[in-house]
Amino acid sequence: MKCPFCGRDNTRVIDSRPSDDNNAIRRRRVCDVCGKRFTTYEKVETIPLIVIKKDNNREPYDRSKIEAGVLRACHKRPVSANEITGLIDEVETDIFSREEKEIPSSVIGELVMNKLKDLDAVAYVRFASVYREFKDVNTFFDELRKAVEKKKK
């Protein structure tokens, strides 16, 4: 592994431990030349995934897009960063466990909504309003009514 500070490849591992629910390994390394320490992560390489958008365009899967949508939905809500990361990890696990090369964005959106519904009702409605492109207030109220009825059960 090349040192990010001096560029030499004389580095060694001084500590390894599991990370991301055993989906990655975090390694602390030290450079034998300059003595600086740095961290690397080792993950299993997954199948390249293509997302099929609503307009039938295709683009590479990008976790940060799910992250941005969930963060927007959870803005100023009592949802911790760990809960958000956990939700995104669960969605990603569901997506990659399908072992498909292409996945419609609608499937990803539904997975996110199902997870948000259990996490925070307001965040769920916020996400659904953008994802489902509510055209009027009645559509919004219908979705709210469903969320409230689910809470009662």
mmCIF file of C-alpha atoms in Angstrom:
data_model
loop_
_atom_site.group_PDB
_atom_site.id
_atom_site.type_symbol
_atom_site.label_atom_id
_atom_site.label_comp_id
_atom_site.label_asym_id
_atom_site.label_seq_id
_atom_site.Cartn_x
_atom_site.Cartn_y
_atom_site.Cartn_z
ATOM 1 C CA MET A 1 0.000 0.000 0.000
ATOM 2 C CA LYS A 2 1.377 3.391 -1.011
ATOM 3 C CA CYS A 3 1.791 6.008 1.747
ATOM 4 C CA PRO A 4 -0.490 9.036 1.098
ATOM 5 C CA PHE A 5 2.119 11.331 2.697
ATOM 6 C CA CYS A 6 5.445 10.393 1.072
ATOM 7 C CA GLY A 7 4.283 8.162 -1.792
ATOM 8 C CA ARG A 8 6.492 5.213 -0.882
ATOM 9 C CA ASP A 9 5.114 1.676 -0.781
ATOM 10 C CA ASN A 10 6.996 0.575 2.356
ATOM 11 C CA THR A 11 3.980 0.375 4.673
ATOM 12 C CA ARG A 12 2.820 -2.232 7.144
ATOM 13 C CA VAL A 13 -0.406 -3.048 8.963
ATOM 14 C CA ILE A 14 -0.331 -2.364 12.705
ATOM 15 C CA ASP A 15 -4.003 -3.047 13.491
ATOM 16 C CA SER A 16 -6.975 -4.682 11.727
ATOM 17 C CA ARG A 17 -10.578 -4.819 12.838
ATOM 18 C CA PRO A 18 -14.002 -5.422 11.302
ATOM 19 C CA SER A 19 -16.016 -2.403 10.216
ATOM 20 C CA ASP A 20 -19.522 -1.732 8.807
ATOM 21 C CA ASP A 21 -21.148 -4.800 10.413
ATOM 22 C CA ASN A 22 -18.363 -7.096 9.219
ATOM 23 C CA ASN A 23 -18.764 -5.920 5.604
ATOM 24 C CA ALA A 24 -15.340 -4.277 5.590
ATOM 25 C CA ILE A 25 -11.992 -4.420 7.345
ATOM 26 C CA ARG A 26 -10.420 -1.273 8.772
ATOM 27 C CA ARG A 27 -6.633 -1.364 8.774
ATOM 28 C CA ARG A 28 -4.287 1.044 10.554
ATOM 29 C CA ARG A 29 -1.010 1.288 8.695
ATOM 30 C CA VAL A 30 2.344 2.942 9.308
ATOM 31 C CA CYS A 31 4.856 4.045 6.711
ATOM 32 C CA ASP A 32 8.330 2.623 7.357
ATOM 33 C CA VAL A 33 9.930 5.580 5.537
ATOM 34 C CA CYS A 34 8.221 8.688 6.998
ATOM 35 C CA GLY A 35 6.636 7.092 10.104
ATOM 36 C CA LYS A 36 3.164 8.581 9.492
ATOM 37 C CA ARG A 37 0.020 6.549 10.174
ATOM 38 C CA PHE A 38 -3.088 6.243 8.022
ATOM 39 C CA THR A 39 -6.243 4.132 7.727
ATOM 40 C CA THR A 40 -7.415 1.980 4.823
ATOM 41 C CA TYR A 41 -10.617 0.011 4.324
ATOM 42 C CA GLU A 42 -10.972 -3.286 2.509
ATOM 43 C CA LYS A 43 -14.388 -4.215 1.078
ATOM 44 C CA VAL A 44 -15.689 -7.001 -1.093
ATOM 45 C CA GLU A 45 -16.053 -5.812 -4.658
ATOM 46 C CA THR A 46 -19.661 -6.073 -5.727
ATOM 47 C CA ILE A 47 -21.232 -6.533 -9.140
ATOM 48 C CA PRO A 48 -21.360 -3.178 -10.964
ATOM 49 C CA LEU A 49 -24.983 -2.105 -10.680
ATOM 50 C CA ILE A 50 -26.865 0.030 -13.194
ATOM 51 C CA VAL A 51 -29.939 2.000 -12.120
ATOM 52 C CA ILE A 52 -32.758 2.390 -14.650
ATOM 53 C CA LYS A 53 -34.288 5.837 -14.148
ATOM 54 C CA LYS A 54 -37.948 6.794 -14.753
ATOM 55 C CA ASP A 55 -37.061 8.164 -18.207
ATOM 56 C CA ASN A 56 -35.317 4.844 -19.064
ATOM 57 C CA ASN A 57 -31.847 6.399 -18.873
ATOM 58 C CA ARG A 58 -29.273 4.207 -17.211
ATOM 59 C CA GLU A 59 -26.597 5.334 -14.788
ATOM 60 C CA PRO A 60 -24.206 3.645 -12.345
ATOM 61 C CA TYR A 61 -25.504 3.017 -8.831
ATOM 62 C CA ASP A 62 -24.497 5.811 -6.464
ATOM 63 C CA ARG A 63 -25.015 5.388 -2.707
ATOM 64 C CA SER A 64 -24.664 9.133 -2.170
ATOM 65 C CA LYS A 65 -27.939 9.755 -4.039
ATOM 66 C CA ILE A 66 -29.865 7.595 -1.577
ATOM 67 C CA GLU A 67 -27.979 9.266 1.264
ATOM 68 C CA ALA A 68 -28.913 12.753 0.032
ATOM 69 C CA GLY A 69 -32.603 11.866 -0.276
ATOM 70 C CA VAL A 70 -32.784 10.274 3.159
ATOM 71 C CA LEU A 71 -30.856 13.143 4.773
ATOM 72 C CA ARG A 72 -33.244 15.656 3.195
ATOM 73 C CA ALA A 73 -36.253 13.682 4.430
ATOM 74 C CA CYS A 74 -34.816 13.403 7.964
ATOM 75 C CA HIS A 75 -33.745 17.059 8.204
ATOM 76 C CA LYS A 76 -34.617 18.430 11.670
ATOM 77 C CA ARG A 77 -36.150 15.103 12.711
ATOM 78 C CA PRO A 78 -35.124 13.086 15.791
ATOM 79 C CA VAL A 79 -33.226 10.550 13.675
ATOM 80 C CA SER A 80 -29.569 9.873 14.479
ATOM 81 C CA ALA A 81 -26.786 9.644 11.925
ATOM 82 C CA ASN A 82 -26.319 5.984 12.917
ATOM 83 C CA GLU A 83 -29.994 5.252 12.178
ATOM 84 C CA ILE A 84 -29.683 6.926 8.765
ATOM 85 C CA THR A 85 -26.500 5.008 7.945
ATOM 86 C CA GLY A 86 -28.142 1.776 9.122
ATOM 87 C CA LEU A 87 -31.182 2.407 6.923
ATOM 88 C CA ILE A 88 -29.000 3.066 3.881
ATOM 89 C CA ASP A 89 -26.897 -0.026 4.638
ATOM 90 C CA GLU A 90 -30.078 -2.155 4.824
ATOM 91 C CA VAL A 91 -31.355 -0.775 1.519
ATOM 92 C CA GLU A 92 -27.970 -1.381 -0.095
ATOM 93 C CA THR A 93 -27.868 -4.951 1.249
ATOM 94 C CA ASP A 94 -31.361 -5.574 -0.177
ATOM 95 C CA ILE A 95 -30.318 -4.158 -3.547
ATOM 96 C CA PHE A 96 -27.078 -6.119 -3.879
ATOM 97 C CA SER A 97 -28.538 -9.367 -2.522
ATOM 98 C CA ARG A 98 -30.741 -9.488 -5.616
ATOM 99 C CA GLU A 99 -27.591 -10.145 -7.646
ATOM 100 C CA GLU A 100 -29.021 -8.314 -10.665
ATOM 101 C CA LYS A 101 -26.970 -6.134 -12.994
ATOM 102 C CA GLU A 102 -29.760 -3.567 -13.431
ATOM 103 C CA ILE A 103 -32.404 -2.305 -11.029
ATOM 104 C CA PRO A 104 -35.205 0.225 -11.598
ATOM 105 C CA SER A 105 -34.987 3.380 -9.490
ATOM 106 C CA SER A 106 -38.616 2.716 -8.489
ATOM 107 C CA VAL A 107 -37.537 -0.442 -6.642
ATOM 108 C CA ILE A 108 -34.874 1.518 -4.763
ATOM 109 C CA GLY A 109 -37.386 4.244 -3.909
ATOM 110 C CA GLU A 110 -39.895 1.717 -2.555
ATOM 111 C CA LEU A 111 -37.199 0.042 -0.432
ATOM 112 C CA VAL A 112 -36.209 3.421 1.042
ATOM 113 C CA MET A 113 -39.840 4.352 1.741
ATOM 114 C CA ASN A 114 -40.538 1.040 3.484
ATOM 115 C CA LYS A 115 -37.525 1.532 5.752
ATOM 116 C CA LEU A 116 -38.364 5.203 6.437
ATOM 117 C CA LYS A 117 -41.951 4.282 7.297
ATOM 118 C CA ASP A 118 -40.657 2.254 10.255
ATOM 119 C CA LEU A 119 -38.056 4.832 11.253
ATOM 120 C CA ASP A 120 -39.940 8.166 11.197
ATOM 121 C CA ALA A 121 -43.416 8.905 9.804
ATOM 122 C CA VAL A 122 -42.667 12.549 8.958
ATOM 123 C CA ALA A 123 -39.453 11.638 7.129
ATOM 124 C CA TYR A 124 -41.415 8.964 5.265
ATOM 125 C CA VAL A 125 -44.059 11.454 4.084
ATOM 126 C CA ARG A 126 -41.382 13.965 3.080
ATOM 127 C CA PHE A 127 -39.546 11.342 1.024
ATOM 128 C CA ALA A 128 -42.787 10.014 -0.479
ATOM 129 C CA SER A 129 -43.942 13.504 -1.480
ATOM 130 C CA VAL A 130 -40.828 13.999 -3.597
ATOM 131 C CA TYR A 131 -40.503 10.401 -4.793
ATOM 132 C CA ARG A 132 -44.153 9.961 -5.755
ATOM 133 C CA GLU A 133 -44.399 13.542 -7.056
ATOM 134 C CA PHE A 134 -47.597 14.470 -5.223
ATOM 135 C CA LYS A 135 -49.630 16.643 -7.579
ATOM 136 C CA ASP A 136 -51.998 18.160 -5.032
ATOM 137 C CA VAL A 137 -52.815 18.386 -1.333
ATOM 138 C CA ASN A 138 -55.329 15.509 -1.506
ATOM 139 C CA THR A 139 -52.660 13.060 -2.623
ATOM 140 C CA PHE A 140 -50.515 14.287 0.243
ATOM 141 C CA PHE A 141 -53.351 13.782 2.742
ATOM 142 C CA ASP A 142 -54.066 10.288 1.416
ATOM 143 C CA GLU A 143 -50.465 9.288 2.076
ATOM 144 C CA LEU A 144 -50.578 10.902 5.515
ATOM 145 C CA ARG A 145 -53.788 9.020 6.321
ATOM 146 C CA LYS A 146 -52.109 5.714 5.394
ATOM 147 C CA ALA A 147 -49.142 6.512 7.647
ATOM 148 C CA VAL A 148 -51.421 7.400 10.578
ATOM 149 C CA GLU A 149 -53.509 4.232 10.138
ATOM 150 C CA LYS A 150 -50.344 2.122 10.085
ATOM 151 C CA LYS A 151 -49.192 3.758 13.352
ATOM 152 C CA LYS A 152 -52.501 2.806 15.029
ATOM 153 C CA LYS A 153 -52.048 -0.888 14.176
#
